[in-house]
mmCIF file of C-alpha atoms in Angstrom:
data_model
loop_
_atom_site.group_PDB
_atom_site.id
_atom_site.type_symbol
_atom_site.label_atom_id
_atom_site.label_comp_id
_atom_site.label_asym_id
_atom_site.label_seq_id
_atom_site.Cartn_x
_atom_site.Cartn_y
_atom_site.Cartn_z
ATOM 1 C CA MET B 9 57.826 3.596 20.900
ATOM 2 C CA ALA B 10 55.527 2.151 18.210
ATOM 3 C CA ARG B 11 53.060 4.585 16.700
ATOM 4 C CA ARG B 12 49.531 4.136 18.016
ATOM 5 C CA VAL B 13 46.725 3.586 15.515
ATOM 6 C CA VAL B 14 43.025 3.592 16.331
ATOM 7 C CA ILE B 15 40.741 2.063 13.720
ATOM 8 C CA VAL B 16 37.046 2.849 14.082
ATOM 9 C CA GLY B 17 35.005 -0.031 12.641
ATOM 10 C CA ALA B 18 35.747 -3.753 12.914
ATOM 11 C CA GLY B 19 34.271 -4.917 9.638
ATOM 12 C CA PHE B 20 36.338 -6.651 6.978
ATOM 13 C CA HIS B 21 38.066 -3.446 5.904
ATOM 14 C CA GLY B 22 38.874 -2.502 9.488
ATOM 15 C CA CYS B 23 40.256 -5.966 10.217
ATOM 16 C CA SER B 24 42.282 -5.873 6.998
ATOM 17 C CA ALA B 25 43.766 -2.508 7.960
ATOM 18 C CA ALA B 26 44.452 -3.802 11.476
ATOM 19 C CA LEU B 27 46.376 -6.794 10.152
ATOM 20 C CA GLN B 28 48.488 -4.855 7.684
ATOM 21 C CA LEU B 29 49.288 -2.029 10.119
ATOM 22 C CA SER B 30 50.207 -4.547 12.828
ATOM 23 C CA LEU B 31 52.586 -6.212 10.378
ATOM 24 C CA GLU B 32 54.173 -2.785 9.843
ATOM 25 C CA GLY B 33 54.883 -2.520 13.566
ATOM 26 C CA TYR B 34 52.076 -0.192 14.632
ATOM 27 C CA LYS B 35 50.311 -0.565 17.977
ATOM 28 C CA VAL B 36 46.764 -1.114 16.698
ATOM 29 C CA THR B 37 43.479 -0.676 18.555
ATOM 30 C CA ILE B 38 40.151 -1.395 16.828
ATOM 31 C CA ILE B 39 36.899 0.016 18.187
ATOM 32 C CA ASP B 40 33.424 -1.089 17.118
ATOM 33 C CA LYS B 41 30.033 0.033 18.400
ATOM 34 C CA ALA B 42 28.709 -3.540 18.028
ATOM 35 C CA TYR B 43 31.044 -6.427 17.161
ATOM 36 C CA ALA B 44 33.249 -7.433 14.261
ATOM 37 C CA GLY B 45 31.216 -7.937 11.074
ATOM 38 C CA ARG B 46 27.853 -7.142 12.696
ATOM 39 C CA HIS B 47 26.300 -4.758 10.182
ATOM 40 C CA ALA B 48 27.685 -5.416 6.691
ATOM 41 C CA SER B 49 30.864 -7.463 6.394
ATOM 42 C CA GLY B 50 29.511 -10.533 8.166
ATOM 43 C CA VAL B 51 25.969 -10.584 6.769
ATOM 44 C CA ASN B 52 26.298 -9.819 3.040
ATOM 45 C CA ALA B 53 25.879 -12.084 0.005
ATOM 46 C CA GLY B 54 29.573 -13.022 -0.011
ATOM 47 C CA GLY B 55 30.206 -12.214 -3.651
ATOM 48 C CA VAL B 56 33.837 -12.318 -4.805
ATOM 49 C CA ARG B 57 33.641 -10.660 -8.179
ATOM 50 C CA ARG B 58 35.435 -8.561 -10.726
ATOM 51 C CA LEU B 59 32.373 -8.786 -12.970
ATOM 52 C CA GLY B 60 30.468 -5.542 -13.434
ATOM 53 C CA ARG B 61 32.799 -3.348 -11.404
ATOM 54 C CA HIS B 62 32.906 0.419 -11.799
ATOM 55 C CA PRO B 63 35.895 1.143 -14.066
ATOM 56 C CA ALA B 64 37.755 2.860 -11.222
ATOM 57 C CA GLU B 65 37.389 -0.262 -9.071
ATOM 58 C CA ILE B 66 38.636 -2.792 -11.619
ATOM 59 C CA PRO B 67 42.377 -2.566 -10.723
ATOM 60 C CA LEU B 68 41.535 -2.954 -7.023
ATOM 61 C CA ALA B 69 39.146 -5.840 -7.725
ATOM 62 C CA ILE B 70 41.777 -7.696 -9.747
ATOM 63 C CA ALA B 71 44.425 -7.202 -7.052
ATOM 64 C CA ALA B 72 41.992 -8.323 -4.342
ATOM 65 C CA TRP B 73 40.984 -11.363 -6.442
ATOM 66 C CA GLU B 74 44.639 -12.384 -6.560
ATOM 67 C CA ARG B 75 44.734 -12.256 -2.750
ATOM 68 C CA TRP B 76 41.636 -14.468 -2.573
ATOM 69 C CA GLN B 77 43.557 -17.188 -4.432
ATOM 70 C CA CYS B 78 46.034 -17.454 -1.537
ATOM 71 C CA MET B 79 43.756 -16.548 1.389
ATOM 72 C CA THR B 80 44.930 -19.503 3.483
ATOM 73 C CA ASP B 81 48.504 -18.245 3.271
ATOM 74 C CA ILE B 82 47.406 -14.806 4.479
ATOM 75 C CA VAL B 83 45.075 -15.633 7.385
ATOM 76 C CA GLY B 84 45.225 -19.418 7.777
ATOM 77 C CA ASP B 85 41.727 -20.001 6.366
ATOM 78 C CA ASP B 86 40.364 -20.058 2.813
ATOM 79 C CA CYS B 87 37.291 -18.202 4.171
ATOM 80 C CA GLY B 88 35.023 -20.498 2.194
ATOM 81 C CA PHE B 89 36.150 -19.034 -1.128
ATOM 82 C CA ARG B 90 34.784 -21.005 -4.075
ATOM 83 C CA PRO B 91 35.891 -19.760 -7.543
ATOM 84 C CA VAL B 92 32.818 -21.144 -9.311
ATOM 85 C CA GLY B 93 32.510 -18.230 -11.737
ATOM 86 C CA GLN B 94 29.845 -15.577 -12.122
ATOM 87 C CA VAL B 95 27.423 -14.878 -14.965
ATOM 88 C CA LYS B 96 25.274 -11.803 -15.554
ATOM 89 C CA VAL B 97 22.243 -13.037 -17.503
ATOM 90 C CA ALA B 98 20.556 -11.140 -20.319
ATOM 91 C CA GLU B 99 16.772 -11.512 -20.282
ATOM 92 C CA ASN B 100 16.174 -9.925 -23.709
ATOM 93 C CA ASP B 101 17.965 -8.398 -26.685
ATOM 94 C CA GLU B 102 18.204 -5.000 -24.986
ATOM 95 C CA ASP B 103 20.064 -6.598 -22.071
ATOM 96 C CA MET B 104 22.332 -8.402 -24.522
ATOM 97 C CA ALA B 105 23.238 -5.089 -26.168
ATOM 98 C CA LEU B 106 24.095 -3.610 -22.754
ATOM 99 C CA LEU B 107 26.353 -6.548 -21.977
ATOM 100 C CA ALA B 108 28.082 -6.283 -25.354
ATOM 101 C CA ASP B 109 28.748 -2.598 -24.656
ATOM 102 C CA ARG B 110 30.127 -3.522 -21.254
ATOM 103 C CA GLU B 111 32.504 -6.103 -22.726
ATOM 104 C CA ARG B 112 33.777 -3.496 -25.215
ATOM 105 C CA GLN B 113 34.239 -0.945 -22.422
ATOM 106 C CA VAL B 114 36.252 -3.337 -20.267
ATOM 107 C CA ARG B 115 38.419 -4.430 -23.188
ATOM 108 C CA GLY B 116 38.962 -0.791 -24.100
ATOM 109 C CA LEU B 117 40.430 -0.312 -20.626
ATOM 110 C CA GLY B 118 42.870 -3.153 -21.264
ATOM 111 C CA PHE B 119 41.149 -5.940 -19.290
ATOM 112 C CA ARG B 120 39.952 -9.336 -20.513
ATOM 113 C CA HIS B 121 38.227 -10.885 -17.510
ATOM 114 C CA GLU B 122 34.639 -10.348 -18.757
ATOM 115 C CA LYS B 123 33.458 -12.440 -21.716
ATOM 116 C CA LEU B 124 30.202 -12.260 -23.666
ATOM 117 C CA ILE B 125 28.590 -15.685 -24.078
ATOM 118 C CA ASN B 126 25.743 -16.753 -26.386
ATOM 119 C CA ARG B 127 22.559 -18.673 -25.640
ATOM 120 C CA GLU B 128 24.151 -22.085 -26.192
ATOM 121 C CA GLU B 129 27.044 -21.390 -23.836
ATOM 122 C CA LEU B 130 24.703 -19.890 -21.247
ATOM 123 C CA GLN B 131 22.531 -23.026 -21.250
ATOM 124 C CA LYS B 132 25.610 -25.222 -20.822
ATOM 125 C CA ARG B 133 26.582 -23.253 -17.755
ATOM 126 C CA LEU B 134 23.027 -22.947 -16.406
ATOM 127 C CA PRO B 135 20.901 -25.904 -17.558
ATOM 128 C CA ALA B 136 18.018 -24.965 -15.250
ATOM 129 C CA LEU B 137 17.773 -21.424 -16.620
ATOM 130 C CA ALA B 138 14.654 -20.356 -18.531
ATOM 131 C CA HIS B 139 15.181 -20.686 -22.284
ATOM 132 C CA HIS B 140 14.156 -17.142 -23.187
ATOM 133 C CA CYS B 141 17.528 -15.740 -22.080
ATOM 134 C CA PRO B 142 19.694 -14.965 -25.152
ATOM 135 C CA GLY B 143 23.108 -14.924 -23.479
ATOM 136 C CA GLY B 144 25.148 -13.328 -20.753
ATOM 137 C CA LEU B 145 28.424 -11.893 -19.543
ATOM 138 C CA ALA B 146 30.716 -14.328 -17.718
ATOM 139 C CA CYS B 147 33.724 -13.922 -15.465
ATOM 140 C CA ASP B 148 35.479 -17.207 -14.809
ATOM 141 C CA GLY B 149 37.308 -17.431 -11.501
ATOM 142 C CA ASP B 150 34.924 -15.134 -9.660
ATOM 143 C CA GLY B 151 32.736 -16.791 -7.055
ATOM 144 C CA PHE B 152 31.697 -16.437 -3.444
ATOM 145 C CA ALA B 153 32.973 -16.920 0.109
ATOM 146 C CA ASN B 154 31.609 -17.020 3.659
ATOM 147 C CA PRO B 155 31.342 -13.448 4.998
ATOM 148 C CA TYR B 156 31.342 -14.002 8.759
ATOM 149 C CA ARG B 157 34.009 -16.685 8.518
ATOM 150 C CA THR B 158 36.111 -14.197 6.552
ATOM 151 C CA VAL B 159 35.801 -11.399 9.099
ATOM 152 C CA THR B 160 36.573 -13.840 11.913
ATOM 153 C CA ALA B 161 39.685 -15.166 10.172
ATOM 154 C CA TRP B 162 41.053 -11.687 9.504
ATOM 155 C CA ARG B 163 40.256 -10.566 13.030
ATOM 156 C CA ARG B 164 42.047 -13.545 14.560
ATOM 157 C CA GLU B 165 45.109 -13.040 12.392
ATOM 158 C CA ALA B 166 45.175 -9.339 13.310
ATOM 159 C CA GLU B 167 45.002 -10.319 16.990
ATOM 160 C CA ARG B 168 47.829 -12.808 16.504
ATOM 161 C CA GLN B 169 49.888 -9.916 15.173
ATOM 162 C CA GLY B 170 49.101 -7.791 18.236
ATOM 163 C CA ALA B 171 45.941 -5.822 17.366
ATOM 164 C CA VAL B 172 43.511 -5.250 20.261
ATOM 165 C CA PHE B 173 39.733 -5.152 19.709
ATOM 166 C CA HIS B 174 37.230 -3.189 21.821
ATOM 167 C CA GLU B 175 33.637 -4.120 20.965
ATOM 168 C CA GLY B 176 30.414 -2.507 22.156
ATOM 169 C CA VAL B 177 32.131 0.881 22.300
ATOM 170 C CA GLU B 178 30.530 3.862 20.548
ATOM 171 C CA ILE B 179 32.847 6.805 19.996
ATOM 172 C CA THR B 180 31.121 10.137 20.672
ATOM 173 C CA ILE B 181 34.067 12.507 21.058
ATOM 174 C CA VAL B 182 37.031 12.943 18.717
ATOM 175 C CA GLU B 183 39.445 15.704 19.662
ATOM 176 C CA PRO B 184 42.926 16.665 18.469
ATOM 177 C CA ARG B 185 45.522 16.203 21.186
ATOM 178 C CA GLY B 186 49.119 17.175 20.536
ATOM 179 C CA ASN B 187 50.074 15.602 17.227
ATOM 180 C CA GLY B 188 47.374 12.934 17.512
ATOM 181 C CA TRP B 189 43.818 12.238 18.615
ATOM 182 C CA HIS B 190 41.834 11.636 21.757
ATOM 183 C CA LEU B 191 38.703 9.507 21.320
ATOM 184 C CA SER B 192 36.113 8.911 23.981
ATOM 185 C CA SER B 193 32.959 6.874 24.433
ATOM 186 C CA GLY B 194 32.162 8.307 27.828
ATOM 187 C CA ASN B 195 33.771 5.774 30.126
ATOM 188 C CA GLU B 196 36.527 4.612 27.782
ATOM 189 C CA HIS B 197 39.282 6.765 26.328
ATOM 190 C CA PHE B 198 41.785 6.115 23.557
ATOM 191 C CA GLU B 199 44.845 7.958 22.291
ATOM 192 C CA ALA B 200 46.050 7.716 18.708
ATOM 193 C CA ASP B 201 48.862 9.058 16.569
ATOM 194 C CA LEU B 202 46.908 7.938 13.497
ATOM 195 C CA LEU B 203 43.142 7.551 13.098
ATOM 196 C CA VAL B 204 41.640 5.213 10.464
ATOM 197 C CA ASN B 205 37.956 5.598 9.593
ATOM 198 C CA CYS B 206 36.489 2.204 8.615
ATOM 199 C CA ALA B 207 33.167 2.894 10.334
ATOM 200 C CA GLY B 208 30.916 1.759 7.483
ATOM 201 C CA ALA B 209 27.402 3.183 7.651
ATOM 202 C CA TRP B 210 28.502 5.361 10.582
ATOM 203 C CA ALA B 211 31.624 6.708 8.871
ATOM 204 C CA GLY B 212 29.757 9.880 7.964
ATOM 205 C CA GLU B 213 29.258 10.667 11.649
ATOM 206 C CA LEU B 214 32.993 10.393 12.205
ATOM 207 C CA CYS B 215 33.602 12.595 9.159
ATOM 208 C CA ASP B 216 31.287 15.210 10.666
ATOM 209 C CA LEU B 217 33.326 15.164 13.878
ATOM 210 C CA LEU B 218 36.455 15.634 11.767
ATOM 211 C CA GLY B 219 34.984 18.568 9.847
ATOM 212 C CA GLU B 220 34.788 16.923 6.409
ATOM 213 C CA PRO B 221 31.181 15.854 5.741
ATOM 214 C CA VAL B 222 30.304 13.377 3.000
ATOM 215 C CA PRO B 223 27.048 12.418 1.217
ATOM 216 C CA LEU B 224 26.736 8.982 2.802
ATOM 217 C CA THR B 225 23.464 7.140 3.342
ATOM 218 C CA ALA B 226 22.813 3.956 5.297
ATOM 219 C CA GLU B 227 20.967 1.341 3.254
ATOM 220 C CA ALA B 228 19.814 -2.200 4.007
ATOM 221 C CA PRO B 229 20.411 -4.848 1.308
ATOM 222 C CA MET B 230 18.103 -7.816 1.963
ATOM 223 C CA LEU B 231 18.862 -11.514 1.622
ATOM 224 C CA MET B 232 16.909 -14.772 1.698
ATOM 225 C CA ILE B 233 18.008 -18.355 2.040
ATOM 226 C CA THR B 234 16.011 -21.407 0.998
ATOM 227 C CA GLU B 235 15.627 -24.942 2.174
ATOM 228 C CA ARG B 236 18.145 -27.475 0.864
ATOM 229 C CA LEU B 237 17.612 -28.344 -2.793
ATOM 230 C CA ALA B 238 19.177 -30.917 -5.098
ATOM 231 C CA PRO B 239 22.273 -29.466 -6.818
ATOM 232 C CA PHE B 240 21.329 -27.426 -9.889
ATOM 233 C CA LEU B 241 23.551 -24.349 -9.861
ATOM 234 C CA GLY B 242 27.323 -24.365 -10.214
ATOM 235 C CA THR B 243 27.964 -20.643 -10.692
ATOM 236 C CA VAL B 244 26.811 -17.338 -9.228
ATOM 237 C CA VAL B 245 24.043 -15.685 -11.242
ATOM 238 C CA GLY B 246 23.152 -12.017 -11.568
ATOM 239 C CA ALA B 247 20.661 -10.235 -13.804
ATOM 240 C CA THR B 248 21.436 -7.372 -16.179
ATOM 241 C CA SER B 249 18.530 -5.007 -15.570
ATOM 242 C CA ARG B 250 17.228 -6.235 -12.218
ATOM 243 C CA PRO B 251 18.959 -6.667 -8.859
ATOM 244 C CA LEU B 252 19.951 -10.272 -8.277
ATOM 245 C CA SER B 253 22.660 -12.343 -6.619
ATOM 246 C CA PHE B 254 21.766 -16.029 -6.800
ATOM 247 C CA LYS B 255 23.968 -18.890 -5.651
ATOM 248 C CA GLN B 256 23.716 -22.422 -4.290
ATOM 249 C CA PHE B 257 25.932 -23.568 -1.442
ATOM 250 C CA GLU B 258 27.498 -26.986 -0.974
ATOM 251 C CA ASN B 259 24.789 -27.952 1.528
ATOM 252 C CA GLY B 260 22.071 -27.345 -1.087
ATOM 253 C CA THR B 261 20.658 -24.100 0.298
ATOM 254 C CA VAL B 262 20.223 -21.208 -2.120
ATOM 255 C CA LEU B 263 20.914 -17.568 -1.333
ATOM 256 C CA ILE B 264 18.845 -14.854 -3.000
ATOM 257 C CA GLY B 265 19.904 -11.225 -2.797
ATOM 258 C CA GLY B 266 21.451 -8.614 -4.984
ATOM 259 C CA GLY B 267 20.539 -5.191 -3.733
ATOM 260 C CA VAL B 268 16.802 -4.893 -3.033
ATOM 261 C CA ARG B 269 16.683 -2.648 0.029
ATOM 262 C CA GLY B 270 15.021 -2.996 3.395
ATOM 263 C CA VAL B 271 14.664 -0.301 6.055
ATOM 264 C CA VAL B 272 17.422 0.983 8.327
ATOM 265 C CA ASP B 273 16.357 1.709 11.905
ATOM 266 C CA THR B 274 18.721 4.525 12.849
ATOM 267 C CA VAL B 275 17.635 4.458 16.503
ATOM 268 C CA ARG B 276 18.321 0.762 17.132
ATOM 269 C CA HIS B 277 21.152 0.608 14.568
ATOM 270 C CA VAL B 278 19.618 -2.417 12.843
ATOM 271 C CA ALA B 279 17.894 -3.188 9.553
ATOM 272 C CA ASP B 280 14.446 -4.626 8.898
ATOM 273 C CA THR B 281 13.280 -6.498 5.812
ATOM 274 C CA ARG B 282 10.351 -5.478 3.570
ATOM 275 C CA LEU B 283 8.023 -8.211 2.349
ATOM 276 C CA ASP B 284 7.291 -6.407 -0.920
ATOM 277 C CA GLY B 285 11.020 -6.136 -1.652
ATOM 278 C CA LEU B 286 11.611 -9.788 -0.821
ATOM 279 C CA ALA B 287 8.714 -10.687 -3.124
ATOM 280 C CA GLU B 288 10.276 -8.618 -5.914
ATOM 281 C CA ASN B 289 13.551 -10.516 -5.552
ATOM 282 C CA ALA B 290 11.706 -13.858 -5.468
ATOM 283 C CA ASP B 291 9.784 -12.968 -8.631
ATOM 284 C CA THR B 292 13.067 -12.302 -10.439
ATOM 285 C CA VAL B 293 14.365 -15.717 -9.413
ATOM 286 C CA VAL B 294 11.195 -17.539 -10.514
ATOM 287 C CA SER B 295 11.201 -15.809 -13.900
ATOM 288 C CA LEU B 296 14.752 -17.096 -14.495
ATOM 289 C CA PHE B 297 14.474 -20.463 -12.728
ATOM 290 C CA PRO B 298 10.755 -21.407 -12.830
ATOM 291 C CA PHE B 299 11.073 -24.519 -10.641
ATOM 292 C CA MET B 300 12.105 -22.245 -7.740
ATOM 293 C CA GLN B 301 8.464 -21.260 -7.236
ATOM 294 C CA ASP B 302 8.083 -24.333 -5.015
ATOM 295 C CA ALA B 303 11.195 -23.658 -2.907
ATOM 296 C CA ARG B 304 10.569 -22.656 0.699
ATOM 297 C CA ILE B 305 12.264 -19.613 2.181
ATOM 298 C CA MET B 306 13.784 -20.498 5.545
ATOM 299 C CA ARG B 307 15.274 -17.207 6.674
ATOM 300 C CA THR B 308 15.517 -13.534 5.668
ATOM 301 C CA TRP B 309 17.713 -10.719 6.929
ATOM 302 C CA ALA B 310 19.237 -7.376 6.019
ATOM 303 C CA GLY B 311 22.580 -5.734 6.662
ATOM 304 C CA VAL B 312 23.431 -2.055 7.061
ATOM 305 C CA GLU B 313 25.679 -0.713 4.323
ATOM 306 C CA ALA B 314 27.318 2.663 3.712
ATOM 307 C CA VAL B 315 26.336 3.880 0.247
ATOM 308 C CA MET B 316 27.996 6.843 -1.417
ATOM 309 C CA GLN B 317 26.319 9.236 -3.813
ATOM 310 C CA ASP B 318 28.437 7.992 -6.739
ATOM 311 C CA GLN B 319 28.417 4.304 -5.684
ATOM 312 C CA ILE B 320 32.182 4.003 -5.190
ATOM 313 C CA PRO B 321 34.049 4.112 -1.872
ATOM 314 C CA VAL B 322 36.176 6.680 -0.108
ATOM 315 C CA ILE B 323 39.728 5.351 0.208
ATOM 316 C CA GLY B 324 42.577 7.693 0.972
ATOM 317 C CA PRO B 325 43.944 10.384 3.257
ATOM 318 C CA SER B 326 41.780 12.982 4.943
ATOM 319 C CA SER B 327 41.517 16.325 3.181
ATOM 320 C CA GLN B 328 41.697 18.130 6.534
ATOM 321 C CA HIS B 329 44.090 16.170 8.737
ATOM 322 C CA ALA B 330 47.526 14.706 8.038
ATOM 323 C CA ASN B 331 46.975 11.863 10.515
ATOM 324 C CA VAL B 332 43.594 10.503 9.330
ATOM 325 C CA ILE B 333 42.954 7.841 6.671
ATOM 326 C CA HIS B 334 39.520 6.902 5.327
ATOM 327 C CA ALA B 335 38.284 3.547 3.980
ATOM 328 C CA PHE B 336 34.484 3.403 3.880
ATOM 329 C CA GLY B 337 31.405 3.729 1.684
ATOM 330 C CA PHE B 338 31.833 0.567 -0.381
ATOM 331 C CA SER B 339 28.172 0.826 -1.412
ATOM 332 C CA ALA B 340 27.181 -2.823 -0.916
ATOM 333 C CA HIS B 341 29.975 -4.254 -3.079
ATOM 334 C CA GLY B 342 33.041 -3.943 -0.882
ATOM 335 C CA TYR B 343 33.365 -7.470 0.519
ATOM 336 C CA GLN B 344 35.589 -8.740 -2.270
ATOM 337 C CA LEU B 345 37.892 -5.715 -1.939
ATOM 338 C CA GLY B 346 38.654 -6.329 1.746
ATOM 339 C CA PRO B 347 42.056 -8.018 1.292
ATOM 340 C CA ILE B 348 43.470 -5.060 -0.647
ATOM 341 C CA THR B 349 42.041 -2.232 1.469
ATOM 342 C CA GLY B 350 44.380 -2.896 4.372
ATOM 343 C CA GLU B 351 47.391 -2.863 2.081
ATOM 344 C CA ILE B 352 46.388 0.554 0.739
ATOM 345 C CA VAL B 353 45.846 1.906 4.258
ATOM 346 C CA ALA B 354 49.247 0.592 5.331
ATOM 347 C CA ASP B 355 50.922 2.215 2.324
ATOM 348 C CA LEU B 356 49.317 5.552 3.190
ATOM 349 C CA ALA B 357 50.269 5.231 6.854
ATOM 350 C CA MET B 358 53.876 4.505 5.904
ATOM 351 C CA GLU B 359 53.834 7.432 3.436
ATOM 352 C CA ARG B 360 54.391 5.093 0.516
ATOM 353 C CA GLU B 361 52.700 5.660 -2.814
ATOM 354 C CA PRO B 362 50.025 2.943 -3.172
ATOM 355 C CA THR B 363 50.704 0.590 -6.056
ATOM 356 C CA LEU B 364 47.042 0.820 -7.073
ATOM 357 C CA PRO B 365 45.263 3.933 -8.426
ATOM 358 C CA ILE B 366 43.138 5.452 -5.643
ATOM 359 C CA ALA B 367 42.670 9.035 -6.881
ATOM 360 C CA PRO B 368 39.024 8.367 -7.931
ATOM 361 C CA PHE B 369 38.210 7.441 -4.322
ATOM 362 C CA SER B 370 39.463 10.658 -2.735
ATOM 363 C CA ILE B 371 37.164 12.287 -0.178
ATOM 364 C CA GLN B 372 37.917 15.603 -1.893
ATOM 365 C CA ARG B 373 35.494 14.754 -4.690
ATOM 366 C CA PHE B 374 32.615 15.643 -2.373
ATOM 367 C CA GLN B 375 33.874 18.923 -0.997
ATOM 368 C CA ALA B 376 32.122 21.059 -3.577
ATOM 369 C CA THR B 377 28.747 19.477 -2.755
ATOM 370 C CA CYS B 378 28.896 19.098 1.041
ATOM 371 C CA PRO B 379 28.612 22.157 3.264
ATOM 372 C CA ALA B 380 31.403 22.618 5.779
#
């Protein structure tokens, strides 16, 4: 009989794990307290980037980026991926020095995907940019995709391979049973030989039930989208010393985000925006693209993200249980990594050594700081 896997959390990482485990012959059940992509994976800025990654994440980001190039072959949909490039803009000489240091650091690690560009090159790439910016750091081939379309495509492919989704189910009881697990939401019960924790902002609650607490906080990155504007932006823009993710879609609308936080309502399990934070993000945009001061904001929203103390995720086996795997805490920059997460989970489930280095993401790094 096929081994039974229960994945808690139907975001991108959960759907990726579901697909890869189904392909390995597991009987996969995915449980989500809301619906697939509700809180983070389906409502984020959609950045597909290697640019600016934590050094430990760079090998994963490069591997995931390679999967984005052939997304249609994997799930039958390109997920709206547009490799338009990304540029982190320097607003002054101090920013430029930081970017130069970053380029040296990345090259020292043996990678060449980030390239320092001067003022002239920056203006060629971004003609509408304010002229006070002295340069930037570019990563050609990075870009953006459509978050909810991505989650939907991966979910559907996982279902085609046999995975079963249960939405609107909140797990409240996790108990060992024999060599596996019994999970319950009150009226619904599930049995698993292997448990995979992809529960996002609620992964810490599952860790508590498993006896291995982590320093996870739920945060609410905010986003805005404008009216349709004439084409002016061909690449994704970030700032060096201020939070910003700025991109224009094919229909002319412009998305503004990048990490300014709203407020998480832990009772209703939703996020609310803050006008002062939205204004801060808008001010950044206007200082870089002055004509944007006349653009009308049509919609704002916030997601709910799991953020770790050290800003990198937990990916790997449980420190307490031989039949638990964790993949959570991507700290508001996990969307691009989704295609590779499932492969890592499948390797761990099959007791294969992952081809990518995951030691920095071990849950054990928190055990000295979190009380049992």
